[in-house]
Short mmCIF file of C-alpha atoms in Angstrom, two decimals:
data_model
loop_
_atom_site.label_atom_id
_atom_site.label_comp_id
_atom_site.label_asym_id
_atom_site.label_seq_id
_atom_site.Cartn_x
_atom_site.Cartn_y
_atom_site.Cartn_z
CA GLY G 1 -2.76 -27.71 51.09
CA SER G 2 -2.31 -28.91 47.51
CA GLN G 3 0.57 -31.18 46.62
CA MET G 4 2.25 -28.37 44.70
CA ALA G 5 1.87 -26.00 47.66
CA LEU G 6 3.41 -28.50 50.06
CA ASN G 7 6.22 -29.23 47.62
CA GLY G 8 6.78 -25.49 47.26
CA ALA G 9 6.93 -24.97 51.01
CA ALA G 10 9.34 -27.88 51.51
CA SER G 11 11.60 -26.90 48.63
CA HIS G 12 11.68 -23.25 49.68
CA ALA G 13 12.57 -24.19 53.25
CA PHE G 14 15.46 -26.23 51.86
CA ALA G 15 16.69 -23.42 49.59
CA HIS G 16 16.12 -20.80 52.30
CA ILE G 17 18.47 -22.57 54.72
CA LEU G 18 21.24 -22.48 52.12
CA TYR G 19 21.04 -18.91 50.86
CA LYS G 20 20.26 -17.40 54.26
CA ALA G 21 23.21 -19.29 55.74
CA LEU G 22 25.38 -17.95 52.91
CA LEU G 23 24.33 -14.36 53.65
CA PHE G 24 24.89 -14.81 57.37
CA MET G 25 28.33 -16.30 56.71
CA SER G 26 29.30 -13.36 54.52
CA MET G 27 28.21 -10.92 57.22
CA GLY G 28 30.03 -13.07 59.77
CA ALA G 29 33.20 -12.76 57.71
CA ILE G 30 32.83 -8.96 57.80
CA LEU G 31 32.25 -9.05 61.54
CA HIS G 32 35.29 -11.28 61.98
CA ARG G 33 37.60 -9.02 60.01
CA VAL G 34 36.17 -5.54 60.69
CA GLY G 35 34.50 -6.02 64.06
CA THR G 36 31.16 -4.49 63.06
CA VAL G 37 28.35 -4.91 60.54
CA LYS G 38 26.91 -1.40 60.94
CA ALA G 39 26.30 -0.03 57.46
CA THR G 40 27.56 3.46 58.31
CA GLU G 41 30.91 2.02 59.39
CA LEU G 42 31.48 -0.08 56.26
CA GLY G 43 32.46 0.74 52.72
CA MET G 44 34.49 -0.55 49.79
CA LEU G 45 35.27 -3.89 51.43
CA TYR G 46 35.05 -5.55 48.02
CA ARG G 47 38.62 -4.34 47.45
CA SER G 48 40.05 -6.40 50.29
CA MET G 49 37.43 -9.16 50.50
CA PRO G 50 36.59 -9.96 46.84
CA TRP G 51 35.69 -13.62 47.35
CA THR G 52 33.40 -12.86 50.27
CA THR G 53 31.77 -10.16 48.14
CA PHE G 54 31.27 -12.63 45.30
CA PHE G 55 29.69 -15.23 47.56
CA CYS G 56 27.45 -12.63 49.20
CA ILE G 57 26.16 -11.54 45.80
CA ILE G 58 25.28 -15.15 44.99
CA GLY G 59 23.30 -15.33 48.23
CA ALA G 60 21.60 -12.03 47.39
CA LEU G 61 20.64 -13.25 43.91
CA SER G 62 19.30 -16.46 45.39
CA ILE G 63 17.17 -14.80 48.06
CA SER G 64 15.84 -12.38 45.44
CA ALA G 65 14.78 -15.34 43.24
CA PHE G 66 16.77 -14.39 40.17
CA PRO G 67 16.47 -16.99 37.40
CA LEU G 68 19.21 -19.65 37.53
CA PHE G 69 19.44 -19.34 41.32
CA SER G 70 17.80 -21.50 43.97
CA GLY G 71 15.17 -19.04 45.17
CA PHE G 72 13.63 -18.81 41.71
CA VAL G 73 12.83 -22.51 41.33
CA THR G 74 11.21 -22.70 44.79
CA LYS G 75 9.38 -19.38 45.03
CA SER G 76 7.84 -19.80 41.58
CA MET G 77 6.34 -23.14 42.67
CA THR G 78 4.76 -21.59 45.76
CA LEU G 79 3.39 -18.63 43.79
CA THR G 80 1.98 -20.94 41.11
CA ALA G 81 0.29 -23.10 43.75
CA ALA G 82 -1.36 -20.02 45.28
CA ALA G 83 -2.51 -18.79 41.86
CA ASN G 84 -3.83 -22.22 40.79
CA GLY G 85 -5.70 -22.58 44.07
CA GLY G 86 -7.49 -19.28 43.60
CA TYR G 87 -5.86 -17.63 46.62
CA ASP G 88 -5.54 -14.23 44.98
CA ILE G 89 -4.85 -12.26 48.15
CA ALA G 90 -2.16 -14.70 49.26
CA PHE G 91 -0.65 -14.61 45.76
CA PHE G 92 -0.34 -10.83 45.74
CA VAL G 93 0.99 -10.76 49.31
CA LEU G 94 3.68 -13.27 48.31
CA LEU G 95 4.43 -11.24 45.20
CA PHE G 96 4.75 -8.04 47.23
CA ALA G 97 6.97 -9.82 49.74
CA SER G 98 9.25 -10.98 46.91
CA ALA G 99 9.72 -7.37 45.83
CA GLY G 100 10.47 -6.37 49.42
CA VAL G 101 13.10 -9.08 49.78
CA LEU G 102 14.97 -7.72 46.75
CA HIS G 103 15.05 -4.27 48.34
CA HIS G 104 15.92 -5.38 51.88
CA SER G 105 18.29 -8.30 51.37
CA GLY G 106 19.03 -8.55 47.67
CA ILE G 107 20.39 -5.01 47.34
CA LYS G 108 21.01 -3.51 50.78
CA ILE G 109 23.04 -6.38 52.22
CA PRO G 110 25.73 -6.61 49.50
CA PHE G 111 25.68 -2.88 48.74
CA TYR G 112 26.14 -1.55 52.26
CA GLY G 113 28.25 -4.52 53.29
CA PHE G 114 30.82 -4.37 50.51
CA PHE G 115 30.38 -1.21 48.45
CA GLY G 116 28.62 1.52 50.40
CA HIS G 117 28.62 5.25 49.78
CA HIS G 118 32.03 5.97 51.18
CA ASP G 119 35.41 4.44 51.88
CA ALA G 120 35.51 3.68 55.60
CA GLY G 121 39.26 3.15 55.39
CA HIS G 122 39.19 -0.51 56.45
CA LYS G 123 42.25 -2.40 55.21
CA VAL G 124 41.49 -5.98 56.14
CA LYS G 125 42.39 -9.46 55.00
CA GLU G 126 40.12 -11.72 53.04
CA ALA G 127 38.01 -14.10 55.12
CA PRO G 128 39.86 -17.15 56.50
CA LEU G 129 40.09 -20.20 54.24
CA ASN G 130 37.61 -22.27 56.24
CA MET G 131 35.01 -19.50 55.92
CA LEU G 132 35.63 -19.21 52.18
CA ILE G 133 35.23 -22.96 51.71
CA ALA G 134 31.92 -22.94 53.61
CA MET G 135 30.62 -19.97 51.59
CA GLY G 136 31.84 -21.57 48.38
CA LEU G 137 29.98 -24.83 49.08
CA ALA G 138 26.77 -22.95 49.88
CA SER G 139 27.18 -20.91 46.69
CA ILE G 140 27.61 -24.06 44.60
CA LEU G 141 24.39 -25.46 46.04
CA CYS G 142 22.50 -22.18 45.44
CA ILE G 143 23.55 -22.16 41.80
CA GLY G 144 23.25 -25.92 41.36
CA ILE G 145 19.64 -25.99 42.55
CA GLY G 146 18.81 -23.04 40.31
CA VAL G 147 20.37 -24.61 37.22
CA TRP G 148 19.34 -28.21 37.97
CA PRO G 149 16.10 -28.02 39.99
CA SER G 150 15.16 -31.62 39.23
CA ALA G 151 17.70 -32.77 41.81
CA LEU G 152 15.77 -30.92 44.52
CA TYR G 153 12.36 -31.78 43.12
CA ALA G 154 13.26 -35.49 43.25
CA ILE G 155 13.39 -35.48 47.06
CA LEU G 156 10.16 -33.54 47.69
CA PRO G 157 7.18 -35.18 49.43
CA PHE G 158 5.10 -35.55 46.25
CA ASP G 159 5.83 -36.15 42.58
CA VAL G 160 6.60 -32.83 40.89
CA ASP G 161 4.82 -31.82 37.70
CA PHE G 162 6.16 -28.30 37.45
CA ARG G 163 8.54 -26.50 35.12
CA PRO G 164 9.98 -23.30 36.61
CA TYR G 165 11.70 -22.12 33.44
CA THR G 166 8.75 -21.20 31.29
CA ASP G 167 8.56 -17.93 29.40
CA SER G 168 5.79 -16.62 31.66
CA HIS G 169 7.60 -17.49 34.92
CA VAL G 170 10.91 -16.01 33.83
CA LEU G 171 9.39 -12.88 32.31
CA ALA G 172 7.16 -12.20 35.33
CA GLN G 173 10.04 -12.58 37.79
CA VAL G 174 12.45 -10.46 35.74
CA GLN G 175 9.82 -7.72 35.48
CA LEU G 176 9.20 -7.87 39.22
CA LEU G 177 12.90 -7.63 40.00
CA PHE G 178 13.53 -4.87 37.47
CA PHE G 179 10.72 -2.63 38.67
CA SER G 180 11.55 -3.28 42.32
CA ALA G 181 15.12 -2.17 41.68
CA LEU G 182 13.83 0.82 39.70
CA ALA G 183 11.58 1.85 42.59
CA LEU G 184 14.47 1.55 45.02
CA THR G 185 16.67 3.85 42.97
CA THR G 186 14.03 6.44 42.06
CA LEU G 187 11.62 6.78 45.00
CA PRO G 188 13.03 8.85 47.89
CA SER G 189 10.85 7.02 50.44
CA LEU G 190 12.50 3.71 49.52
CA ASN G 191 16.00 5.03 48.98
CA SER G 192 17.88 4.19 52.16
CA ARG G 193 20.53 6.82 51.40
CA ARG G 194 18.02 9.39 52.62
CA THR G 195 16.90 7.57 55.76
CA PRO G 196 18.66 6.96 59.05
CA SER G 197 18.12 3.18 58.85
CA THR G 198 21.63 2.64 57.51
CA SER G 199 23.01 3.28 60.98
CA ARG G 200 21.56 -0.02 62.12
CA PRO G 201 23.32 -3.38 61.78
CA LEU G 202 22.57 -5.08 58.49
CA ARG G 203 19.68 -7.50 58.84
CA MET G 204 18.24 -10.05 56.46
CA ALA G 205 14.69 -10.96 55.51
CA GLY G 206 13.29 -13.44 53.09
#
């Protein structure tokens, strides 16, 4: 209930709408061109849909809270508010959830959507121009908020006294992302190449 916590919740809701919409639009472009978003039926679409791939990666970086993307400047405020308020359990739950988002949406969505383990043989056109424009605008906002967070902070309910780009914030988030990605690639229980979950339609969390 602190001012920073409320600002963090409001700012993250704002950023979440943008990057989640961007990811849904990229999957919608695949569905429009291929007719399915089942991971086992996709592969190597980056060859024929490079712009959609690029925009999807921006959405994935944003939802994973990489520095210089929108998710970083909003998630770090919420985490800091929880830590400053002494809510240790909530802080570690949020931290664990951030690692899970990288695995589920930050890596799986772009990888299985546009790269995959095999070439499914789809020869499709790039997404229509109106879809590319919409994804491009969302991508600009995701990057713009991450690079220039003061523009978002200026419209929050309370005055913001918070700097997201400190050494400790950046280092902690980079470590979290690095070790989450390392766990995904090294632990068989997390590696979706060895589980049947890839037969399901791609879903997003975060």
